PDB file of C-alpha atoms and ligand atoms in Angstrom:
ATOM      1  CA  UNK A  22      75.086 136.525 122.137  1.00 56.00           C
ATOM      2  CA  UNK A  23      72.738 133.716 121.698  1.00 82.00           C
ATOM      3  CA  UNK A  24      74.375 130.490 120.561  1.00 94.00           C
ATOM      4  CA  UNK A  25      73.475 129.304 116.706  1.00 98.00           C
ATOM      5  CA  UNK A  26      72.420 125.605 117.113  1.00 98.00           C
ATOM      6  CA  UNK A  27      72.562 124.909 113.480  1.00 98.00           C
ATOM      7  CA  UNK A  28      76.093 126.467 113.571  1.00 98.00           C
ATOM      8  CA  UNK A  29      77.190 124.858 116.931  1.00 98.00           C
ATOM      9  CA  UNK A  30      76.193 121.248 115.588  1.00 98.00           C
ATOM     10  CA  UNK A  31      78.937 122.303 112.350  1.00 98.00           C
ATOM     11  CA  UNK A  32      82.033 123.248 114.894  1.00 98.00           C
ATOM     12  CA  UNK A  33      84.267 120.198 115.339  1.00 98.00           C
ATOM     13  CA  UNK A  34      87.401 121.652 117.664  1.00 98.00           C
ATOM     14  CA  UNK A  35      90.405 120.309 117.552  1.00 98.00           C
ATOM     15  CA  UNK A  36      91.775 119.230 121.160  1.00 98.00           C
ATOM     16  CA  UNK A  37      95.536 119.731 119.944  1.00 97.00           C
ATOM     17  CA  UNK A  38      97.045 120.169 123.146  1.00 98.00           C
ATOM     18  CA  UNK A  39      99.726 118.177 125.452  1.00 97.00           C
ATOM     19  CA  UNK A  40      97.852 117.851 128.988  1.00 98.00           C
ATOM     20  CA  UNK A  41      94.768 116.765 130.239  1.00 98.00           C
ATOM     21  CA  UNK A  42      94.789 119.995 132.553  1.00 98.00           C
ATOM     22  CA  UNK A  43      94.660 122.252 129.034  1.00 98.00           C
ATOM     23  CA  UNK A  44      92.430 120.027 127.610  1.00 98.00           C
ATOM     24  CA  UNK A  45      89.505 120.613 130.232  1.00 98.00           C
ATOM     25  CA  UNK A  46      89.991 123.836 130.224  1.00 98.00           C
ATOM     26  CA  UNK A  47      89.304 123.987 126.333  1.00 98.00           C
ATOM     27  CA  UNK A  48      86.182 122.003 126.819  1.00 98.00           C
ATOM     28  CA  UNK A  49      85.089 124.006 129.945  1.00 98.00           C
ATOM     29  CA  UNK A  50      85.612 127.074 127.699  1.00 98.00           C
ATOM     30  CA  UNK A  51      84.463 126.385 124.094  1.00 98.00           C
ATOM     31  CA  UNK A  52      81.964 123.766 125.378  1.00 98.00           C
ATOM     32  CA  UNK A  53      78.823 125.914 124.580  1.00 98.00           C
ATOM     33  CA  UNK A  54      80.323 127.129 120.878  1.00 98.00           C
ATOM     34  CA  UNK A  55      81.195 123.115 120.361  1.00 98.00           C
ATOM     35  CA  UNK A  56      79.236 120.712 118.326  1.00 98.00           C
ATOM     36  CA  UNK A  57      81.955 117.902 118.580  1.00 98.00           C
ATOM     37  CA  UNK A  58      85.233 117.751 120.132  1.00 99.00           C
ATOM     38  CA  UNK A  59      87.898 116.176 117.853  1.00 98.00           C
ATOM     39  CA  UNK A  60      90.779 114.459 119.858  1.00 98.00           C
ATOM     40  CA  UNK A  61      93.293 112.417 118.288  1.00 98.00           C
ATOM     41  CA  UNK A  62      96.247 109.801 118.712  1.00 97.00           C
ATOM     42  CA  UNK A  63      98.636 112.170 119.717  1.00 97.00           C
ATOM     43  CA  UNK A  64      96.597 113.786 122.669  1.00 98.00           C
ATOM     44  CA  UNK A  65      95.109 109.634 123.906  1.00 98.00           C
ATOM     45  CA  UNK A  66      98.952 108.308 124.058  1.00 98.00           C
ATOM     46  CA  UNK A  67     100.376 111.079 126.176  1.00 98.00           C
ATOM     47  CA  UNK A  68      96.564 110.968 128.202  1.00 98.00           C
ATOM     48  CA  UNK A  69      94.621 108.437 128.101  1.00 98.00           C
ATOM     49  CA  UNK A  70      91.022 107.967 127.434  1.00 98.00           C
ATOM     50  CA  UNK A  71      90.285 110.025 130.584  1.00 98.00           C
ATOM     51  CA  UNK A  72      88.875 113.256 128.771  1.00 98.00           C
ATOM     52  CA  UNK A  73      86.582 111.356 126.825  1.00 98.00           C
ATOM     53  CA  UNK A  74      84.466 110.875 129.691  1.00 98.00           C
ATOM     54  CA  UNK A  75      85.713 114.326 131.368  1.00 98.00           C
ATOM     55  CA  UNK A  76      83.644 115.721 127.928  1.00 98.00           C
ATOM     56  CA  UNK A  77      80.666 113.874 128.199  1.00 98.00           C
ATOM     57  CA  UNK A  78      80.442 114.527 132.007  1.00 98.00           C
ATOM     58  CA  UNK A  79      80.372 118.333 130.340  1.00 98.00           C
ATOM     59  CA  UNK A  80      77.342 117.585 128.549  1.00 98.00           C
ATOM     60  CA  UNK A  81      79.644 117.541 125.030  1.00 98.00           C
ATOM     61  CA  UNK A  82      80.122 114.948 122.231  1.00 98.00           C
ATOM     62  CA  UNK A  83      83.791 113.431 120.714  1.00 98.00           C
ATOM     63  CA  UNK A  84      85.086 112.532 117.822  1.00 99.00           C
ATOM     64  CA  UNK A  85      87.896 109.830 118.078  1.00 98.00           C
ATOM     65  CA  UNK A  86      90.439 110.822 115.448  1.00 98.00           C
ATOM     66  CA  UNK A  87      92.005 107.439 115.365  1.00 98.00           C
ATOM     67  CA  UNK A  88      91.987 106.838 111.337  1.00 98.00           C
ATOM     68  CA  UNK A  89      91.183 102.866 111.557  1.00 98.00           C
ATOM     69  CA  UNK A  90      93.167 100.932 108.419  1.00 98.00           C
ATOM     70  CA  UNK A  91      93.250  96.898 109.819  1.00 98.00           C
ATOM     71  CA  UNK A  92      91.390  93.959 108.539  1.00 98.00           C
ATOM     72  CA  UNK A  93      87.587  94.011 108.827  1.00 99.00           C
ATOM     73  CA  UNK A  94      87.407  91.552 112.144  1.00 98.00           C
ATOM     74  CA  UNK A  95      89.683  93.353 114.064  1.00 99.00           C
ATOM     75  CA  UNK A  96      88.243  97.179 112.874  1.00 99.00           C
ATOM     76  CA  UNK A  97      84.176  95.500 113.947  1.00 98.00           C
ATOM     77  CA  UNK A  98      85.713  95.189 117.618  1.00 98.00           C
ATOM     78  CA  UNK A  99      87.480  98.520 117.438  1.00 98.00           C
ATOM     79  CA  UNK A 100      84.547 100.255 116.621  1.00 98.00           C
ATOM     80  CA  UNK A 101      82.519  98.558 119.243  1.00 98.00           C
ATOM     81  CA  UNK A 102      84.860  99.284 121.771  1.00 98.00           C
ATOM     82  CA  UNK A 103      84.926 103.364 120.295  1.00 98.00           C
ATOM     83  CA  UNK A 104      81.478 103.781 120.483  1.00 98.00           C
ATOM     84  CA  UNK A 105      81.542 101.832 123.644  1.00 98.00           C
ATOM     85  CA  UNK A 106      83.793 105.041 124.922  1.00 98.00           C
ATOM     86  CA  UNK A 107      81.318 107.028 123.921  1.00 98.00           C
ATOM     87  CA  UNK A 108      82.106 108.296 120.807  1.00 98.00           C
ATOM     88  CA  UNK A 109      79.808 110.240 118.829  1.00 98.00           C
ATOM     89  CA  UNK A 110      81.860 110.576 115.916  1.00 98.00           C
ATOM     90  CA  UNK A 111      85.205 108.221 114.544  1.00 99.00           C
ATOM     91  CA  UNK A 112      86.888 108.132 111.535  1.00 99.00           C
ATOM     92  CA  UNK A 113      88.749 105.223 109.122  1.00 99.00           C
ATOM     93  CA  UNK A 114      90.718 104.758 106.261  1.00 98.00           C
ATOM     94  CA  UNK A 115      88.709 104.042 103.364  1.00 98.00           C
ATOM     95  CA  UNK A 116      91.550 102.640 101.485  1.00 98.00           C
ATOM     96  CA  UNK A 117      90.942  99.541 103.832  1.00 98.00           C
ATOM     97  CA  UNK A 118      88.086  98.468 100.894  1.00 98.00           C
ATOM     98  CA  UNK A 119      84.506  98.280 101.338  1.00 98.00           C
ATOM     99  CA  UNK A 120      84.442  95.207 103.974  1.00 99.00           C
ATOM    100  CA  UNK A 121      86.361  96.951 105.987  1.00 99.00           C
ATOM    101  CA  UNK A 122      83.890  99.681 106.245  1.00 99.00           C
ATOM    102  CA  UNK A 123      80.927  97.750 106.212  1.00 99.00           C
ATOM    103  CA  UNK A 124      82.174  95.757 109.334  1.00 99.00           C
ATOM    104  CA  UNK A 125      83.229  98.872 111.118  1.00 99.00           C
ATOM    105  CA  UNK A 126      79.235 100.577 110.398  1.00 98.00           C
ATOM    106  CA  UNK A 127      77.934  97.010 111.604  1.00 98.00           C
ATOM    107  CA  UNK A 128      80.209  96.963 114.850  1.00 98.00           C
ATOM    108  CA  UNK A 129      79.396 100.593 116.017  1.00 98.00           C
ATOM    109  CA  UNK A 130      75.807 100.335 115.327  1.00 98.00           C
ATOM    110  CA  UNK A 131      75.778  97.151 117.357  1.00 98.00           C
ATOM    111  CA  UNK A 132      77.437  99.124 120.276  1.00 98.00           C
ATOM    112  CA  UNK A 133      75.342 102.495 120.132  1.00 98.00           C
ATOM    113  CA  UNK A 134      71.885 100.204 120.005  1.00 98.00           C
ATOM    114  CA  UNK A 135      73.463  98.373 122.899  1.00 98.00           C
ATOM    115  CA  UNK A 136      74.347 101.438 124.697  1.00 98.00           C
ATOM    116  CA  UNK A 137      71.726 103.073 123.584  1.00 98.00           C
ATOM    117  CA  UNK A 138      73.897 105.861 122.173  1.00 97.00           C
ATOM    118  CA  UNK A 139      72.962 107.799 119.087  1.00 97.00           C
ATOM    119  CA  UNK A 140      74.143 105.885 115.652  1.00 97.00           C
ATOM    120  CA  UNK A 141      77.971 107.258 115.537  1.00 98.00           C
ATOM    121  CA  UNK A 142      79.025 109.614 112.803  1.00 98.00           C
ATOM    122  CA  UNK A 143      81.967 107.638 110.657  1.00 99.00           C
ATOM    123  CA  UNK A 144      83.550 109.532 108.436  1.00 99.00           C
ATOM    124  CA  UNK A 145      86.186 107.519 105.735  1.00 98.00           C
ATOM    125  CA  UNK A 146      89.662 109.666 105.386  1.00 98.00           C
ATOM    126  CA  UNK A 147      90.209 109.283 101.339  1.00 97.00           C
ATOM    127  CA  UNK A 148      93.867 110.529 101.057  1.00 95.00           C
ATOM    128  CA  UNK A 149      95.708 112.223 103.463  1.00 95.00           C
ATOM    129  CA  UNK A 150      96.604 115.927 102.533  1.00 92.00           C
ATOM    130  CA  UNK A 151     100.366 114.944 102.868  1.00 93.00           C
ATOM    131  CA  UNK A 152     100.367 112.398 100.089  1.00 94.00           C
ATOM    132  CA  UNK A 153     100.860 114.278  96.737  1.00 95.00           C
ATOM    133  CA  UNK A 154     100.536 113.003  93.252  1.00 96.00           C
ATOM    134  CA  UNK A 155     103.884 112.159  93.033  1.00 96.00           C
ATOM    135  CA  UNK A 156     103.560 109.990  96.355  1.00 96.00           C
ATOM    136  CA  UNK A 157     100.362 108.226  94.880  1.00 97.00           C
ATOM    137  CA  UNK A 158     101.887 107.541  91.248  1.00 97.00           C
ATOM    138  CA  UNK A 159     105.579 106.702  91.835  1.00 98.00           C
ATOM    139  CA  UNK A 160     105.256 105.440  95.772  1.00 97.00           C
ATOM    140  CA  UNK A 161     101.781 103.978  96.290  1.00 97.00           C
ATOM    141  CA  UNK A 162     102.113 102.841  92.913  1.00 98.00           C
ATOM    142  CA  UNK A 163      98.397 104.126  91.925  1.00 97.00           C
ATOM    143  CA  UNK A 164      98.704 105.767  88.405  1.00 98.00           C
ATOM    144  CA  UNK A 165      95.679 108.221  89.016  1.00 97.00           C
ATOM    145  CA  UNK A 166      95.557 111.808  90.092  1.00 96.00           C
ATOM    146  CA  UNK A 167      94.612 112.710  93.455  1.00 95.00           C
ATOM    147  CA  UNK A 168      91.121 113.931  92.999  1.00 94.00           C
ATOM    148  CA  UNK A 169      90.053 111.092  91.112  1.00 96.00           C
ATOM    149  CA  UNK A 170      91.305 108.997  93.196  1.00 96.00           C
ATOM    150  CA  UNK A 171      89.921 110.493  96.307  1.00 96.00           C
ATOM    151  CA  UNK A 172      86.382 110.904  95.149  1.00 97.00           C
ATOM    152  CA  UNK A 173      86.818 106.841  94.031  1.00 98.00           C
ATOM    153  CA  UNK A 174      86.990 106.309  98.076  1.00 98.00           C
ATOM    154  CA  UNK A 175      84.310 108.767  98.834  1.00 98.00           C
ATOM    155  CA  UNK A 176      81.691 106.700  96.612  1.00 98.00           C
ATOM    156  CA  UNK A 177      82.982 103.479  97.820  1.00 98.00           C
ATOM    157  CA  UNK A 178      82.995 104.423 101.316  1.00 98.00           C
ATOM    158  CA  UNK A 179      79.122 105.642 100.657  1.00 98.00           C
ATOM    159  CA  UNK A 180      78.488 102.878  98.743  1.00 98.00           C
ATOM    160  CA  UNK A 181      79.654 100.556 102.382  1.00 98.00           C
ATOM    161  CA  UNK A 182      77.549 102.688 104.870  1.00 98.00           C
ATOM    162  CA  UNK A 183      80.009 105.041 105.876  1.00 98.00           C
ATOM    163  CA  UNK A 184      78.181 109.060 107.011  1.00 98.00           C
ATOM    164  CA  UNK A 185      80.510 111.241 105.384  1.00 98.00           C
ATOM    165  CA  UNK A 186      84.185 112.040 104.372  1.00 98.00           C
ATOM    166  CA  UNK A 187      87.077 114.054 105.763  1.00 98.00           C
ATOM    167  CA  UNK A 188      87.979 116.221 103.229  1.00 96.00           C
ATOM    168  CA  UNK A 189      89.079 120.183 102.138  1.00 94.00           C
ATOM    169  CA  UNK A 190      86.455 122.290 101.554  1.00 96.00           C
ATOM    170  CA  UNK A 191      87.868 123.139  97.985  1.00 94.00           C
ATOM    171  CA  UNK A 192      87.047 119.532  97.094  1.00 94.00           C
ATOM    172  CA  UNK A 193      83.332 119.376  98.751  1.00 96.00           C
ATOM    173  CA  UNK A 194      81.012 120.582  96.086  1.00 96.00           C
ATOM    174  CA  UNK A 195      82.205 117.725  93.820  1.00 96.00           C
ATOM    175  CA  UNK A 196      81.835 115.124  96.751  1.00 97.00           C
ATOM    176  CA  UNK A 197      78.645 116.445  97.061  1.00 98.00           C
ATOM    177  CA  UNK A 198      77.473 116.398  93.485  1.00 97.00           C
ATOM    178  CA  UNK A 199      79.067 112.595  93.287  1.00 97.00           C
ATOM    179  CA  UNK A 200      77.917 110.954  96.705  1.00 98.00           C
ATOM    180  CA  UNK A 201      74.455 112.995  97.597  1.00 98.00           C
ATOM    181  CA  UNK A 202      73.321 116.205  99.844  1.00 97.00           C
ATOM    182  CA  UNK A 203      73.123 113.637 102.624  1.00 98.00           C
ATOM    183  CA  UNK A 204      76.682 112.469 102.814  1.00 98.00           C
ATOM    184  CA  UNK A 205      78.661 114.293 105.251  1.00 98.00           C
ATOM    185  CA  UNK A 206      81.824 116.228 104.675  1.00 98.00           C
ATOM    186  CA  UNK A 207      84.299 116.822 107.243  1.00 98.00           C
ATOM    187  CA  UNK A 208      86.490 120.065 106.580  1.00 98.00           C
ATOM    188  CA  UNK A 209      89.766 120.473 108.395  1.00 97.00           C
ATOM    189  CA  UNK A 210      92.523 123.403 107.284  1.00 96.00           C
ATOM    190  CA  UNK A 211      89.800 126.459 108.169  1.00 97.00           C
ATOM    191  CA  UNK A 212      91.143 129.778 108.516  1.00 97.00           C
ATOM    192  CA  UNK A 213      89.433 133.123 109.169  1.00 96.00           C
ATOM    193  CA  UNK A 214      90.612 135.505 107.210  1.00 94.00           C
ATOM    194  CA  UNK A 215      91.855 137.197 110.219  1.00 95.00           C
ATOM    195  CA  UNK A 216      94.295 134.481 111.575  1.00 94.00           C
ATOM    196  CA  UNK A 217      97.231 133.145 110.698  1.00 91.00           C
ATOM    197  CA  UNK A 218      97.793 130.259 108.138  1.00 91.00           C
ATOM    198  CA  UNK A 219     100.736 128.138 110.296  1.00 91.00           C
ATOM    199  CA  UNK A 220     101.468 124.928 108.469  1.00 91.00           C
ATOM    200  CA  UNK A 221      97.950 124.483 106.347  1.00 88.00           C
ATOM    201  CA  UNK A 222      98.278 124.979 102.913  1.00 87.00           C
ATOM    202  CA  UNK A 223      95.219 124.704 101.558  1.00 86.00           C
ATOM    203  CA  UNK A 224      92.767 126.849 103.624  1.00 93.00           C
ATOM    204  CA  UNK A 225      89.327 127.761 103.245  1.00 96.00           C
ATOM    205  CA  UNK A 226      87.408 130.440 105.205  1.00 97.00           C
ATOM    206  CA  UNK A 227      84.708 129.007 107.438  1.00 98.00           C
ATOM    207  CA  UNK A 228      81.965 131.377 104.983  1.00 98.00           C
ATOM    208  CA  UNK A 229      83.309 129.957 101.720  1.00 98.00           C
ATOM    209  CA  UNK A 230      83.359 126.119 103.381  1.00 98.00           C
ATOM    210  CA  UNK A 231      79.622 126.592 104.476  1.00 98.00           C
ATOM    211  CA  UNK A 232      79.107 127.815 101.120  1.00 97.00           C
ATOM    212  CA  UNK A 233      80.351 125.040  99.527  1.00 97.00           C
ATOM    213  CA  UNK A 234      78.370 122.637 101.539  1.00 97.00           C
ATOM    214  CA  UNK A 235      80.503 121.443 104.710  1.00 98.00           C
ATOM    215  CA  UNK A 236      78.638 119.939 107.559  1.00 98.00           C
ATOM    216  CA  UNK A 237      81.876 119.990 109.540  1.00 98.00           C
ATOM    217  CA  UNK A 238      84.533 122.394 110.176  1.00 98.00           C
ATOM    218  CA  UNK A 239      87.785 121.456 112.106  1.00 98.00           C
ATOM    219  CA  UNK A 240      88.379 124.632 114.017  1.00 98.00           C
ATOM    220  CA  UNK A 241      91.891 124.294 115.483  1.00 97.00           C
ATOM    221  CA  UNK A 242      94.482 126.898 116.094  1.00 97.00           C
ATOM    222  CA  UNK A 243      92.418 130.317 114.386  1.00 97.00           C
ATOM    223  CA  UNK A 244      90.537 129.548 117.966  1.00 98.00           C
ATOM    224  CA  UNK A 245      92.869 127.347 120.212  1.00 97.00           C
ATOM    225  CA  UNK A 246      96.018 129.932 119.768  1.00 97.00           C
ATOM    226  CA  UNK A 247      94.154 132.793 120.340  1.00 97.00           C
ATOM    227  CA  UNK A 248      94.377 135.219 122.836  1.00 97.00           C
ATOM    228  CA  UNK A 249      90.517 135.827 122.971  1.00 98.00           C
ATOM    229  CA  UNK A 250      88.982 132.566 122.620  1.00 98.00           C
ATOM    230  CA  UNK A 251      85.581 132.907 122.959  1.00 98.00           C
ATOM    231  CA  UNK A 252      85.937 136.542 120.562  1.00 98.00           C
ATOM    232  CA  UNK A 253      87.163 134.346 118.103  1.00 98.00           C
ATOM    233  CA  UNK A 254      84.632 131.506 117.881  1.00 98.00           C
ATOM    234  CA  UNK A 255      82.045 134.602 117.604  1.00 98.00           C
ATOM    235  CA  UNK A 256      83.517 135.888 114.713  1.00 98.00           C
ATOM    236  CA  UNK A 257      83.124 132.655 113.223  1.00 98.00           C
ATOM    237  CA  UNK A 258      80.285 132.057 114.214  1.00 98.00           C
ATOM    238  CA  UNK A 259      79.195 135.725 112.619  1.00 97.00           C
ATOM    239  CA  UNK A 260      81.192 134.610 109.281  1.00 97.00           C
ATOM    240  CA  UNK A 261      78.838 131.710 109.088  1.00 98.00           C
ATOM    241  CA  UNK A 262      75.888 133.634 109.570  1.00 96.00           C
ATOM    242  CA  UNK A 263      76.166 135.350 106.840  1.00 95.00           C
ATOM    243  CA  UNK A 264      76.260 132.183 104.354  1.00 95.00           C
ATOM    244  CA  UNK A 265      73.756 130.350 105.884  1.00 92.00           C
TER     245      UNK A 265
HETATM  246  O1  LIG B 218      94.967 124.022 114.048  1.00 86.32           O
HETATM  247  P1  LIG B 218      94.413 123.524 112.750  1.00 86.32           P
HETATM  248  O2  LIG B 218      93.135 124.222 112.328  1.00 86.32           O
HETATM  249  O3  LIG B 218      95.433 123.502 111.654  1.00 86.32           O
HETATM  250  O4  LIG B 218      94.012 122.015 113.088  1.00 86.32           O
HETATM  251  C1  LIG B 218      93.513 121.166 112.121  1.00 86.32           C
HETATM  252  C2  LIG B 218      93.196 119.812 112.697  1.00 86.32           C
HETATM  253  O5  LIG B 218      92.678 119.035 111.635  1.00 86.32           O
HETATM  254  C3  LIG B 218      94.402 119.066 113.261  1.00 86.32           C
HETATM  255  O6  LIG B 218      93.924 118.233 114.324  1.00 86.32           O
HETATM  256  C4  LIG B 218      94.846 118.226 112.077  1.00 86.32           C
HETATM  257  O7  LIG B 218      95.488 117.052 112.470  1.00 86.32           O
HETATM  258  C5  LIG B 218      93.523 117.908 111.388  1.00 86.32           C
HETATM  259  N1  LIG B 218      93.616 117.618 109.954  1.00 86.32           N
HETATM  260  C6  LIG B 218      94.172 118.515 109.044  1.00 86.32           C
HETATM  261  N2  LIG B 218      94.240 118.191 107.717  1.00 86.32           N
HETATM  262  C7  LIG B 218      93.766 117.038 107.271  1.00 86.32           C
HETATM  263  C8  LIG B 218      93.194 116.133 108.158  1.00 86.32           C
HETATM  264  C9  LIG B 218      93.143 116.466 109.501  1.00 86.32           C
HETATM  265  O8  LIG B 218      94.595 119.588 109.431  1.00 86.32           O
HETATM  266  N3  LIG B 218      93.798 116.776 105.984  1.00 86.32           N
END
């Protein structure tokens, strides 16, 4: 099967494994179905920054999932140094305000003209999935509910130059509607309706994502646990097809 381009450039895996040694053999496998390979904290810590440059050396792209949240100095050097890595996509907290942001689009653009790198994809996290209304009112203090106040980030974080937003598909068209066509979302929690749901709650099917106007999905486990790999990723890939 010939690969999809406009579908490959959508298909963000998740590198959620322990070792370097199963981590190149993800990228070695899935490199051709990949648009951008998402590795996070966990996977750097236990690693190091070695795979970023085993995945460029594979002719792929990253995205650093290293959800920034510091004062707006100190995230302008971070992101220099990211994109310095190589990084084609990273993400940040929006809730660190608008200067925060700002800094962090002005540090990474610096480093990519520098580098002469493509201008990095930054996408703003607006609440994470595991804080609930409850957490936000009685907590965090914030007397609004969690929609409102997550599409309150997602225009601020447009409003301070960031590309997009990480957010659930469910919750797209209205991020869409608020901030513009042009401003990215990021979908994690995708599940085929063939594979399992393990700890996501609220899933989405790649089709009905695509549908409701993801650039991104986070494929994870409906790919990375499977026994057929590269069958899954074509059935995806198929299920997008058809929405496209
Ligand atoms: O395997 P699975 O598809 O559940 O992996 C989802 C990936 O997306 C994981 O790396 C997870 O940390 C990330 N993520 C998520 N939900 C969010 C934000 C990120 O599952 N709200």
């Amino acid at each position: 099967m010939g690969i999809n381009k406009k579908i490959k450039e959508k298909i963000v895996l998740a590198l959620d494994v322990d070792t370097l040694d199963e981590a190149k053999i993800l990228v070695k496998e899935l490199k051709d179905y990949t648009g951008v390979f998402k590795v996070g904290l966990q996977f750097i810590m236990a690693n190091g920054v070695e795979v970023f440059k085993f995945i460029k050396d594979e002719g792929g792209k990253f995205f650093f999932d290293i959800k920034l949240h510091d004062i707006p100095n100190t995230v302008k050097k971070a992101s220099e140094n990211i994109v310095r890595q190589g990084a084609s996509f990273f993400n940040l907290h929006a809730a660190g305000g608008a200067e925060m942001m700002r800094q962090a689009a002005e540090g990474a653009n610096k480093a990519a003209e520098e580098t002469g790198q493509e201008l990095p994809v930054i996408l703003a996290v607006t609440l994470l999935t595991s804080i609930s209304e409850e957490v936000l009112n009685n907590e965090l203090q914030i007397k609004d509910n969690t929609t409102n106040y997550a599409l309150n980030l997602a225009k601020l974080a447009k409003l301070s130059g960031m590309s997009g937003v990480v957010a659930s598909a469910h919750e797209c068209a209205g991020i869409k509607s608020a901030c513009g066509r042009d401003f990215k979302v990021l979908c994690p929690g995708i599940r085929p309706g063939w594979s399992v749901k393990d700890d996501q709650k609220r899933i989405a099917t790649p089709a009905f994502a695509v549908s409701q106007g993801a650039d991104f999905l986070v494929i994870g486990r409906a790919v990375t646990a499977s026994g057929d790999k590269i069958g899954a990723m074509e059935k995806i890939y198929e299920e997008i097809e058809g929405v496209l």
